[in-house]
Amino acid sequence: MQIFISWSGDASKECAEALRDWLPLMNQTIVPFVSSQDISKGERGLAKIASQLQACSFGIVCVTRENQTAPWINFEAGALSRELGESFLIPFLLDMPIKDISGPLSQFQGTDSSSEDDVWGMVKSINEKCEASVDQDRLRKTFNAFWVELSGNLDRIRSARAPAENVPERDTSDILNELVGLVREQSNRIGVMEGTIRNTRHTTSNYTITDPREVRISADTEDPEQLKRRISVTVRRVRDLLGEGMVMHVRRTKYGVTFECDPQRLQEFRDVEEKVRALAAKNGVGLDFSFGSEFCGFPPF
């Protein structure tokens, strides 16, 4: 099984190379690809990377505090997630706990490289994906025998880093805000799915067969302009409900609309809270309200 290991920066590169040498010890059918080692002189680098992205069955992204927002690593992660799906892409965190990961990579289930249990879980997932998987008891014995080798190499990479490279840990409120956003996004997705299921009785599906193994089913989706108008109407009605001066800022998000409100007027909001909830459900728009440290959210269903 081919595994694409993505990296950006010196420490991430060394981590990727350590995994490249170590993973085949777990299962001999594993064939890792690391661009720093597996592109021959004279080959077109981008073309080789593109072909490997399509050919690989599993993806590992070696993440450090500095590179988690790097354009290249997020490009490769995005390409891998499109090819493989979220279940087979793992951020491998070199020098940070899972709670500190941010940006697009935070949507994936990460592995803490300093945790033996976490790395064992990753190895099991990879082995299960292999066509010729190793018996779990035997795999565990192999892992136990070679874990010291990998953990020693990773410790060496961490200790060799200059203190100046350290980045402050994420603020607790930042982590909570991201979690709220992810929950709201999931609620919106569920609402859209439920709405689609309810509406299937009133729509005609189109079936496209381009290959005996592939059947694509598509249905008409809402016009973006109609959605824009629906959101605009919802915002106006929310403002009318809340009254003048309560809403200080409105911003569109990928999961709905967020209203930043005067923290001193939270109690006034409570008086119309049920009407706002009903409005969100009626118009199918996710609504979030921030009153300083207080947060209220309503799903679009």
C-alpha atoms as a PDB file:
ATOM      1  CA  MET A   1       0.000   0.000   0.000  1.00  0.00           C
ATOM      2  CA  GLN A   2       1.307   3.420  -0.967  1.00  0.00           C
ATOM      3  CA  ILE A   3       1.397   6.159   1.668  1.00  0.00           C
ATOM      4  CA  PHE A   4       2.012   9.819   0.831  1.00  0.00           C
ATOM      5  CA  ILE A   5       3.928  11.594   3.617  1.00  0.00           C
ATOM      6  CA  SER A   6       3.697  15.385   3.361  1.00  0.00           C
ATOM      7  CA  TRP A   7       6.160  17.815   4.980  1.00  0.00           C
ATOM      8  CA  SER A   8       7.149  21.491   5.046  1.00  0.00           C
ATOM      9  CA  GLY A   9      10.255  22.804   6.825  1.00  0.00           C
ATOM     10  CA  ASP A  10      13.399  21.081   8.064  1.00  0.00           C
ATOM     11  CA  ALA A  11      11.980  19.462  11.215  1.00  0.00           C
ATOM     12  CA  SER A  12       8.883  18.246   9.363  1.00  0.00           C
ATOM     13  CA  LYS A  13      11.090  16.856   6.602  1.00  0.00           C
ATOM     14  CA  GLU A  14      13.218  14.885   9.078  1.00  0.00           C
ATOM     15  CA  CYS A  15      10.046  13.560  10.705  1.00  0.00           C
ATOM     16  CA  ALA A  16       8.710  12.432   7.304  1.00  0.00           C
ATOM     17  CA  GLU A  17      11.975  10.680   6.483  1.00  0.00           C
ATOM     18  CA  ALA A  18      11.961   8.904   9.856  1.00  0.00           C
ATOM     19  CA  LEU A  19       8.430   7.627   9.174  1.00  0.00           C
ATOM     20  CA  ARG A  20       9.436   6.593   5.657  1.00  0.00           C
ATOM     21  CA  ASP A  21      12.121   4.274   7.008  1.00  0.00           C
ATOM     22  CA  TRP A  22      10.076   2.999   9.969  1.00  0.00           C
ATOM     23  CA  LEU A  23       6.578   2.270   8.630  1.00  0.00           C
ATOM     24  CA  PRO A  24       7.584  -0.614   6.300  1.00  0.00           C
ATOM     25  CA  LEU A  25       8.872  -2.423   9.401  1.00  0.00           C
ATOM     26  CA  MET A  26       5.245  -2.672  10.550  1.00  0.00           C
ATOM     27  CA  ASN A  27       3.964  -4.182   7.306  1.00  0.00           C
ATOM     28  CA  GLN A  28       6.205  -4.994   4.361  1.00  0.00           C
ATOM     29  CA  THR A  29       3.495  -4.069   1.836  1.00  0.00           C
ATOM     30  CA  ILE A  30       3.691  -0.403   2.921  1.00  0.00           C
ATOM     31  CA  VAL A  31       5.466   1.782   0.349  1.00  0.00           C
ATOM     32  CA  PRO A  32       5.876   5.360   1.655  1.00  0.00           C
ATOM     33  CA  PHE A  33       6.516   8.341  -0.628  1.00  0.00           C
ATOM     34  CA  VAL A  34       8.468  11.364   0.652  1.00  0.00           C
ATOM     35  CA  SER A  35       9.321  13.984  -1.959  1.00  0.00           C
ATOM     36  CA  SER A  36      12.776  14.720  -0.487  1.00  0.00           C
ATOM     37  CA  GLN A  37      13.823  11.072  -0.943  1.00  0.00           C
ATOM     38  CA  ASP A  38      11.688   9.575  -3.692  1.00  0.00           C
ATOM     39  CA  ILE A  39      12.055  11.988  -6.619  1.00  0.00           C
ATOM     40  CA  SER A  40      15.033  11.071  -8.773  1.00  0.00           C
ATOM     41  CA  LYS A  41      17.378  13.603 -10.330  1.00  0.00           C
ATOM     42  CA  GLY A  42      15.927  14.811 -13.633  1.00  0.00           C
ATOM     43  CA  GLU A  43      12.318  13.963 -12.774  1.00  0.00           C
ATOM     44  CA  ARG A  44       9.692  16.689 -12.890  1.00  0.00           C
ATOM     45  CA  GLY A  45       8.996  17.236  -9.199  1.00  0.00           C
ATOM     46  CA  LEU A  46       5.464  18.622  -9.353  1.00  0.00           C
ATOM     47  CA  ALA A  47       4.377  16.012 -11.893  1.00  0.00           C
ATOM     48  CA  LYS A  48       5.729  13.199  -9.694  1.00  0.00           C
ATOM     49  CA  ILE A  49       4.011  14.611  -6.600  1.00  0.00           C
ATOM     50  CA  ALA A  50       0.703  14.955  -8.486  1.00  0.00           C
ATOM     51  CA  SER A  51       0.839  11.340  -9.684  1.00  0.00           C
ATOM     52  CA  GLN A  52       1.679  10.110  -6.180  1.00  0.00           C
ATOM     53  CA  LEU A  53      -1.198  12.083  -4.666  1.00  0.00           C
ATOM     54  CA  GLN A  54      -3.565  10.187  -6.950  1.00  0.00           C
ATOM     55  CA  ALA A  55      -1.928   6.780  -6.466  1.00  0.00           C
ATOM     56  CA  CYS A  56      -1.651   6.731  -2.654  1.00  0.00           C
ATOM     57  CA  SER A  57      -4.162   4.983  -0.399  1.00  0.00           C
ATOM     58  CA  PHE A  58      -3.225   6.769   2.830  1.00  0.00           C
ATOM     59  CA  GLY A  59      -1.851  10.191   3.730  1.00  0.00           C
ATOM     60  CA  ILE A  60       0.243  11.428   6.652  1.00  0.00           C
ATOM     61  CA  VAL A  61       0.972  15.141   7.149  1.00  0.00           C
ATOM     62  CA  CYS A  62       3.958  15.912   9.398  1.00  0.00           C
ATOM     63  CA  VAL A  63       2.867  18.997  11.338  1.00  0.00           C
ATOM     64  CA  THR A  64       4.894  21.398  13.479  1.00  0.00           C
ATOM     65  CA  ARG A  65       3.830  24.587  15.240  1.00  0.00           C
ATOM     66  CA  GLU A  66       5.355  26.648  12.444  1.00  0.00           C
ATOM     67  CA  ASN A  67       4.172  24.791   9.352  1.00  0.00           C
ATOM     68  CA  GLN A  68       0.514  24.108  10.205  1.00  0.00           C
ATOM     69  CA  THR A  69      -0.511  27.230   8.252  1.00  0.00           C
ATOM     70  CA  ALA A  70       2.074  26.820   5.472  1.00  0.00           C
ATOM     71  CA  PRO A  71       0.399  27.044   2.005  1.00  0.00           C
ATOM     72  CA  TRP A  72       2.221  24.007   0.596  1.00  0.00           C
ATOM     73  CA  ILE A  73       1.355  21.591   3.397  1.00  0.00           C
ATOM     74  CA  ASN A  74      -2.291  22.674   3.326  1.00  0.00           C
ATOM     75  CA  PHE A  75      -2.350  22.289  -0.465  1.00  0.00           C
ATOM     76  CA  GLU A  76      -1.098  18.697  -0.213  1.00  0.00           C
ATOM     77  CA  ALA A  77      -3.473  17.953   2.671  1.00  0.00           C
ATOM     78  CA  GLY A  78      -6.399  19.313   0.669  1.00  0.00           C
ATOM     79  CA  ALA A  79      -5.433  17.256  -2.378  1.00  0.00           C
ATOM     80  CA  LEU A  80      -5.076  14.127  -0.252  1.00  0.00           C
ATOM     81  CA  SER A  81      -8.424  14.638   1.471  1.00  0.00           C
ATOM     82  CA  ARG A  82     -10.142  14.975  -1.913  1.00  0.00           C
ATOM     83  CA  GLU A  83      -8.525  11.776  -3.151  1.00  0.00           C
ATOM     84  CA  LEU A  84      -8.774   9.712   0.041  1.00  0.00           C
ATOM     85  CA  GLY A  85     -11.497  11.216   2.209  1.00  0.00           C
ATOM     86  CA  GLU A  86     -11.038  12.418   5.789  1.00  0.00           C
ATOM     87  CA  SER A  87     -10.794   8.888   7.233  1.00  0.00           C
ATOM     88  CA  PHE A  88      -7.445   8.157   5.594  1.00  0.00           C
ATOM     89  CA  LEU A  89      -5.572  11.419   6.207  1.00  0.00           C
ATOM     90  CA  ILE A  90      -3.718  11.822   9.504  1.00  0.00           C
ATOM     91  CA  PRO A  91      -1.896  14.924  10.776  1.00  0.00           C
ATOM     92  CA  PHE A  92       1.212  13.608  12.601  1.00  0.00           C
ATOM     93  CA  LEU A  93       2.036  16.241  15.241  1.00  0.00           C
ATOM     94  CA  LEU A  94       5.749  16.515  15.965  1.00  0.00           C
ATOM     95  CA  ASP A  95       6.017  19.183  18.679  1.00  0.00           C
ATOM     96  CA  MET A  96       2.497  20.142  19.757  1.00  0.00           C
ATOM     97  CA  PRO A  97      -0.553  18.598  21.440  1.00  0.00           C
ATOM     98  CA  ILE A  98      -3.640  17.892  19.378  1.00  0.00           C
ATOM     99  CA  LYS A  99      -5.575  20.732  21.056  1.00  0.00           C
ATOM    100  CA  ASP A 100      -3.177  23.301  19.545  1.00  0.00           C
ATOM    101  CA  ILE A 101      -3.697  22.372  15.905  1.00  0.00           C
ATOM    102  CA  SER A 102      -5.584  25.038  13.945  1.00  0.00           C
ATOM    103  CA  GLY A 103      -6.649  25.883  10.413  1.00  0.00           C
ATOM    104  CA  PRO A 104      -7.790  23.358   7.792  1.00  0.00           C
ATOM    105  CA  LEU A 105      -5.836  20.492   9.400  1.00  0.00           C
ATOM    106  CA  SER A 106      -7.927  20.700  12.563  1.00  0.00           C
ATOM    107  CA  GLN A 107     -10.827  18.878  10.848  1.00  0.00           C
ATOM    108  CA  PHE A 108      -8.812  15.642  10.725  1.00  0.00           C
ATOM    109  CA  GLN A 109      -8.119  13.154  13.529  1.00  0.00           C
ATOM    110  CA  GLY A 110      -4.533  13.923  14.532  1.00  0.00           C
ATOM    111  CA  THR A 111      -1.826  11.717  16.045  1.00  0.00           C
ATOM    112  CA  ASP A 112       0.421  12.966  18.863  1.00  0.00           C
ATOM    113  CA  SER A 113       3.869  11.643  17.914  1.00  0.00           C
ATOM    114  CA  SER A 114       5.007  11.667  21.560  1.00  0.00           C
ATOM    115  CA  SER A 115       2.176   9.315  22.580  1.00  0.00           C
ATOM    116  CA  GLU A 116       2.899   5.613  22.093  1.00  0.00           C
ATOM    117  CA  ASP A 117      -0.824   4.820  22.209  1.00  0.00           C
ATOM    118  CA  ASP A 118      -1.611   7.434  19.548  1.00  0.00           C
ATOM    119  CA  VAL A 119       1.072   6.163  17.179  1.00  0.00           C
ATOM    120  CA  TRP A 120      -0.056   2.572  17.776  1.00  0.00           C
ATOM    121  CA  GLY A 121      -3.590   3.614  16.794  1.00  0.00           C
ATOM    122  CA  MET A 122      -2.248   5.140  13.575  1.00  0.00           C
ATOM    123  CA  VAL A 123      -0.288   1.973  12.763  1.00  0.00           C
ATOM    124  CA  LYS A 124      -3.389  -0.162  13.312  1.00  0.00           C
ATOM    125  CA  SER A 125      -5.415   2.068  10.972  1.00  0.00           C
ATOM    126  CA  ILE A 126      -2.789   1.804   8.255  1.00  0.00           C
ATOM    127  CA  ASN A 127      -2.503  -1.953   8.663  1.00  0.00           C
ATOM    128  CA  GLU A 128      -6.282  -2.383   8.379  1.00  0.00           C
ATOM    129  CA  LYS A 129      -6.205  -0.446   5.113  1.00  0.00           C
ATOM    130  CA  CYS A 130      -3.541  -2.776   3.635  1.00  0.00           C
ATOM    131  CA  GLU A 131      -4.815  -5.576   1.414  1.00  0.00           C
ATOM    132  CA  ALA A 132      -2.317  -7.922   3.078  1.00  0.00           C
ATOM    133  CA  SER A 133      -2.801  -6.890   6.698  1.00  0.00           C
ATOM    134  CA  VAL A 134      -0.687  -8.287   9.522  1.00  0.00           C
ATOM    135  CA  ASP A 135      -2.322 -10.193  12.382  1.00  0.00           C
ATOM    136  CA  GLN A 136      -2.857  -7.707  15.229  1.00  0.00           C
ATOM    137  CA  ASP A 137      -0.951  -9.726  17.869  1.00  0.00           C
ATOM    138  CA  ARG A 138       2.036  -9.995  15.570  1.00  0.00           C
ATOM    139  CA  LEU A 139       1.705  -6.314  14.610  1.00  0.00           C
ATOM    140  CA  ARG A 140       1.727  -5.319  18.292  1.00  0.00           C
ATOM    141  CA  LYS A 141       4.910  -7.303  18.939  1.00  0.00           C
ATOM    142  CA  THR A 142       6.580  -5.685  15.943  1.00  0.00           C
ATOM    143  CA  PHE A 143       5.466  -2.246  17.069  1.00  0.00           C
ATOM    144  CA  ASN A 144       6.775  -2.825  20.610  1.00  0.00           C
ATOM    145  CA  ALA A 145      10.118  -3.965  19.215  1.00  0.00           C
ATOM    146  CA  PHE A 146      10.643  -0.915  16.979  1.00  0.00           C
ATOM    147  CA  TRP A 147       8.823   1.872  18.863  1.00  0.00           C
ATOM    148  CA  VAL A 148      12.007   2.870  20.704  1.00  0.00           C
ATOM    149  CA  GLU A 149      13.726   3.453  17.358  1.00  0.00           C
ATOM    150  CA  LEU A 150      11.048   5.840  16.079  1.00  0.00           C
ATOM    151  CA  SER A 151      10.531   7.668  19.385  1.00  0.00           C
ATOM    152  CA  GLY A 152      14.311   8.135  19.718  1.00  0.00           C
ATOM    153  CA  ASN A 153      14.551   9.677  16.246  1.00  0.00           C
ATOM    154  CA  LEU A 154      11.607  11.989  16.931  1.00  0.00           C
ATOM    155  CA  ASP A 155      13.081  13.066  20.290  1.00  0.00           C
ATOM    156  CA  ARG A 156      16.350  13.885  18.519  1.00  0.00           C
ATOM    157  CA  ILE A 157      14.508  16.026  15.945  1.00  0.00           C
ATOM    158  CA  ARG A 158      12.636  17.895  18.686  1.00  0.00           C
ATOM    159  CA  SER A 159      15.714  18.526  20.830  1.00  0.00           C
ATOM    160  CA  ALA A 160      17.722  19.837  17.858  1.00  0.00           C
ATOM    161  CA  ARG A 161      15.264  22.668  17.254  1.00  0.00           C
ATOM    162  CA  ALA A 162      16.257  26.186  18.257  1.00  0.00           C
ATOM    163  CA  PRO A 163      14.168  27.769  21.059  1.00  0.00           C
ATOM    164  CA  ALA A 164      13.495  30.764  18.796  1.00  0.00           C
ATOM    165  CA  GLU A 165      11.334  28.526  16.604  1.00  0.00           C
ATOM    166  CA  ASN A 166       8.826  27.938  19.405  1.00  0.00           C
ATOM    167  CA  VAL A 167       5.388  29.410  18.843  1.00  0.00           C
ATOM    168  CA  PRO A 168       3.060  30.295  21.771  1.00  0.00           C
ATOM    169  CA  GLU A 169       0.301  27.828  22.560  1.00  0.00           C
ATOM    170  CA  ARG A 170      -3.192  28.659  21.361  1.00  0.00           C
ATOM    171  CA  ASP A 171      -5.383  30.650  23.697  1.00  0.00           C
ATOM    172  CA  THR A 172      -8.203  28.661  25.340  1.00  0.00           C
ATOM    173  CA  SER A 173     -10.874  31.012  23.997  1.00  0.00           C
ATOM    174  CA  ASP A 174      -9.484  30.554  20.468  1.00  0.00           C
ATOM    175  CA  ILE A 175      -9.793  26.768  20.801  1.00  0.00           C
ATOM    176  CA  LEU A 176     -13.344  27.055  22.144  1.00  0.00           C
ATOM    177  CA  ASN A 177     -14.356  29.408  19.329  1.00  0.00           C
ATOM    178  CA  GLU A 178     -13.035  26.953  16.756  1.00  0.00           C
ATOM    179  CA  LEU A 179     -14.890  24.072  18.397  1.00  0.00           C
ATOM    180  CA  VAL A 180     -18.105  26.100  18.350  1.00  0.00           C
ATOM    181  CA  GLY A 181     -17.548  26.856  14.677  1.00  0.00           C
ATOM    182  CA  LEU A 182     -16.975  23.190  13.851  1.00  0.00           C
ATOM    183  CA  VAL A 183     -20.110  22.167  15.758  1.00  0.00           C
ATOM    184  CA  ARG A 184     -22.133  24.815  13.945  1.00  0.00           C
ATOM    185  CA  GLU A 185     -20.770  23.633  10.605  1.00  0.00           C
ATOM    186  CA  GLN A 186     -21.718  20.029  11.383  1.00  0.00           C
ATOM    187  CA  SER A 187     -25.204  21.144  12.429  1.00  0.00           C
ATOM    188  CA  ASN A 188     -25.566  23.012   9.153  1.00  0.00           C
ATOM    189  CA  ARG A 189     -24.468  19.944   7.169  1.00  0.00           C
ATOM    190  CA  ILE A 190     -26.968  17.769   9.009  1.00  0.00           C
ATOM    191  CA  GLY A 191     -29.698  20.330   8.364  1.00  0.00           C
ATOM    192  CA  VAL A 192     -28.901  20.412   4.651  1.00  0.00           C
ATOM    193  CA  MET A 193     -28.939  16.605   4.479  1.00  0.00           C
ATOM    194  CA  GLU A 194     -32.287  16.407   6.282  1.00  0.00           C
ATOM    195  CA  GLY A 195     -33.722  19.069   3.998  1.00  0.00           C
ATOM    196  CA  THR A 196     -32.488  17.180   0.935  1.00  0.00           C
ATOM    197  CA  ILE A 197     -34.085  13.964   2.164  1.00  0.00           C
ATOM    198  CA  ARG A 198     -37.400  15.730   2.811  1.00  0.00           C
ATOM    199  CA  ASN A 199     -37.365  17.308  -0.634  1.00  0.00           C
ATOM    200  CA  THR A 200     -36.552  14.175  -2.622  1.00  0.00           C
ATOM    201  CA  ARG A 201     -40.276  13.532  -3.009  1.00  0.00           C
ATOM    202  CA  HIS A 202     -40.578  16.778  -4.954  1.00  0.00           C
ATOM    203  CA  THR A 203     -37.467  16.566  -7.133  1.00  0.00           C
ATOM    204  CA  THR A 204     -36.322  14.455 -10.033  1.00  0.00           C
ATOM    205  CA  SER A 205     -32.911  12.836  -9.773  1.00  0.00           C
ATOM    206  CA  ASN A 206     -30.616  12.575 -12.780  1.00  0.00           C
ATOM    207  CA  TYR A 207     -28.612   9.378 -13.255  1.00  0.00           C
ATOM    208  CA  THR A 208     -25.340   9.465 -15.185  1.00  0.00           C
ATOM    209  CA  ILE A 209     -23.520   6.241 -16.047  1.00  0.00           C
ATOM    210  CA  THR A 210     -20.002   6.795 -17.431  1.00  0.00           C
ATOM    211  CA  ASP A 211     -18.543   3.466 -16.388  1.00  0.00           C
ATOM    212  CA  PRO A 212     -20.129   0.115 -15.354  1.00  0.00           C
ATOM    213  CA  ARG A 213     -18.622   0.633 -11.875  1.00  0.00           C
ATOM    214  CA  GLU A 214     -19.749   4.215 -11.479  1.00  0.00           C
ATOM    215  CA  VAL A 215     -23.248   5.657 -11.225  1.00  0.00           C
ATOM    216  CA  ARG A 216     -23.589   9.329 -10.309  1.00  0.00           C
ATOM    217  CA  ILE A 217     -26.860  10.675  -8.937  1.00  0.00           C
ATOM    218  CA  SER A 218     -27.396  14.423  -8.989  1.00  0.00           C
ATOM    219  CA  ALA A 219     -30.275  16.725  -8.144  1.00  0.00           C
ATOM    220  CA  ASP A 220     -30.992  20.380  -8.648  1.00  0.00           C
ATOM    221  CA  THR A 221     -29.545  22.620  -5.924  1.00  0.00           C
ATOM    222  CA  GLU A 222     -30.620  26.053  -4.735  1.00  0.00           C
ATOM    223  CA  ASP A 223     -29.589  29.037  -6.831  1.00  0.00           C
ATOM    224  CA  PRO A 224     -26.798  30.958  -5.005  1.00  0.00           C
ATOM    225  CA  GLU A 225     -28.718  34.191  -5.587  1.00  0.00           C
ATOM    226  CA  GLN A 226     -31.799  32.732  -3.914  1.00  0.00           C
ATOM    227  CA  LEU A 227     -29.702  31.672  -0.929  1.00  0.00           C
ATOM    228  CA  LYS A 228     -28.158  35.147  -0.750  1.00  0.00           C
ATOM    229  CA  ARG A 229     -31.599  36.756  -0.740  1.00  0.00           C
ATOM    230  CA  ARG A 230     -32.859  34.333   1.915  1.00  0.00           C
ATOM    231  CA  ILE A 231     -29.934  35.182   4.188  1.00  0.00           C
ATOM    232  CA  SER A 232     -30.422  38.910   3.579  1.00  0.00           C
ATOM    233  CA  VAL A 233     -34.104  38.678   4.562  1.00  0.00           C
ATOM    234  CA  THR A 234     -33.181  36.683   7.675  1.00  0.00           C
ATOM    235  CA  VAL A 235     -30.621  39.294   8.772  1.00  0.00           C
ATOM    236  CA  ARG A 236     -33.162  42.101   8.386  1.00  0.00           C
ATOM    237  CA  ARG A 237     -35.778  40.241  10.420  1.00  0.00           C
ATOM    238  CA  VAL A 238     -33.257  39.430  13.148  1.00  0.00           C
ATOM    239  CA  ARG A 239     -32.338  43.117  13.393  1.00  0.00           C
ATOM    240  CA  ASP A 240     -36.041  43.984  13.698  1.00  0.00           C
ATOM    241  CA  LEU A 241     -36.477  41.440  16.495  1.00  0.00           C
ATOM    242  CA  LEU A 242     -33.445  42.612  18.446  1.00  0.00           C
ATOM    243  CA  GLY A 243     -34.098  46.307  18.125  1.00  0.00           C
ATOM    244  CA  GLU A 244     -31.786  49.203  17.440  1.00  0.00           C
ATOM    245  CA  GLY A 245     -28.248  49.145  18.829  1.00  0.00           C
ATOM    246  CA  MET A 246     -28.037  45.534  20.045  1.00  0.00           C
ATOM    247  CA  VAL A 247     -26.222  44.220  16.945  1.00  0.00           C
ATOM    248  CA  MET A 248     -22.749  45.742  16.591  1.00  0.00           C
ATOM    249  CA  HIS A 249     -21.416  43.640  13.696  1.00  0.00           C
ATOM    250  CA  VAL A 250     -22.720  40.998  11.268  1.00  0.00           C
ATOM    251  CA  ARG A 251     -20.558  38.596   9.298  1.00  0.00           C
ATOM    252  CA  ARG A 252     -21.308  35.744   6.946  1.00  0.00           C
ATOM    253  CA  THR A 253     -19.655  32.412   7.744  1.00  0.00           C
ATOM    254  CA  LYS A 254     -19.482  29.151   5.844  1.00  0.00           C
ATOM    255  CA  TYR A 255     -22.126  27.717   8.169  1.00  0.00           C
ATOM    256  CA  GLY A 256     -24.524  30.669   8.476  1.00  0.00           C
ATOM    257  CA  VAL A 257     -24.494  34.193   9.935  1.00  0.00           C
ATOM    258  CA  THR A 258     -22.795  35.461  13.102  1.00  0.00           C
ATOM    259  CA  PHE A 259     -24.085  38.502  14.999  1.00  0.00           C
ATOM    260  CA  GLU A 260     -21.715  40.218  17.416  1.00  0.00           C
ATOM    261  CA  CYS A 261     -23.916  41.952  19.985  1.00  0.00           C
ATOM    262  CA  ASP A 262     -23.675  44.341  22.926  1.00  0.00           C
ATOM    263  CA  PRO A 263     -22.760  42.171  25.963  1.00  0.00           C
ATOM    264  CA  GLN A 264     -24.845  44.445  28.196  1.00  0.00           C
ATOM    265  CA  ARG A 265     -28.046  43.491  26.378  1.00  0.00           C
ATOM    266  CA  LEU A 266     -27.952  39.720  26.744  1.00  0.00           C
ATOM    267  CA  GLN A 267     -31.076  39.680  28.917  1.00  0.00           C
ATOM    268  CA  GLU A 268     -33.023  41.559  26.244  1.00  0.00           C
ATOM    269  CA  PHE A 269     -31.974  38.881  23.769  1.00  0.00           C
ATOM    270  CA  ARG A 270     -33.312  36.166  26.085  1.00  0.00           C
ATOM    271  CA  ASP A 271     -36.769  37.732  25.798  1.00  0.00           C
ATOM    272  CA  VAL A 272     -36.895  37.077  22.022  1.00  0.00           C
ATOM    273  CA  GLU A 273     -34.700  33.989  21.926  1.00  0.00           C
ATOM    274  CA  GLU A 274     -37.483  31.575  20.945  1.00  0.00           C
ATOM    275  CA  LYS A 275     -38.600  33.846  18.102  1.00  0.00           C
ATOM    276  CA  VAL A 276     -35.023  33.922  16.783  1.00  0.00           C
ATOM    277  CA  ARG A 277     -34.836  30.124  16.983  1.00  0.00           C
ATOM    278  CA  ALA A 278     -38.074  29.815  15.026  1.00  0.00           C
ATOM    279  CA  LEU A 279     -36.788  32.283  12.422  1.00  0.00           C
ATOM    280  CA  ALA A 280     -33.592  30.237  11.909  1.00  0.00           C
ATOM    281  CA  ALA A 281     -35.645  27.067  11.395  1.00  0.00           C
ATOM    282  CA  LYS A 282     -38.193  28.730   9.112  1.00  0.00           C
ATOM    283  CA  ASN A 283     -35.615  30.298   6.792  1.00  0.00           C
ATOM    284  CA  GLY A 284     -33.074  27.462   6.984  1.00  0.00           C
ATOM    285  CA  VAL A 285     -30.193  29.733   8.036  1.00  0.00           C
ATOM    286  CA  GLY A 286     -27.791  28.951  10.898  1.00  0.00           C
ATOM    287  CA  LEU A 287     -27.625  31.899  13.324  1.00  0.00           C
ATOM    288  CA  ASP A 288     -24.910  32.551  15.914  1.00  0.00           C
ATOM    289  CA  PHE A 289     -24.974  35.338  18.523  1.00  0.00           C
ATOM    290  CA  SER A 290     -21.896  36.456  20.450  1.00  0.00           C
ATOM    291  CA  PHE A 291     -22.300  38.574  23.600  1.00  0.00           C
ATOM    292  CA  GLY A 292     -18.658  38.860  24.643  1.00  0.00           C
ATOM    293  CA  SER A 293     -17.918  35.573  26.432  1.00  0.00           C
ATOM    294  CA  GLU A 294     -21.548  34.386  26.097  1.00  0.00           C
ATOM    295  CA  PHE A 295     -22.566  32.514  22.959  1.00  0.00           C
ATOM    296  CA  CYS A 296     -25.964  31.415  21.596  1.00  0.00           C
ATOM    297  CA  GLY A 297     -26.448  29.400  18.431  1.00  0.00           C
ATOM    298  CA  PHE A 298     -29.420  28.087  16.460  1.00  0.00           C
ATOM    299  CA  PRO A 299     -29.164  25.453  13.703  1.00  0.00           C
ATOM    300  CA  PRO A 300     -30.956  25.978  10.376  1.00  0.00           C
ATOM    301  CA  PHE A 301     -33.653  23.377  11.075  1.00  0.00           C
END
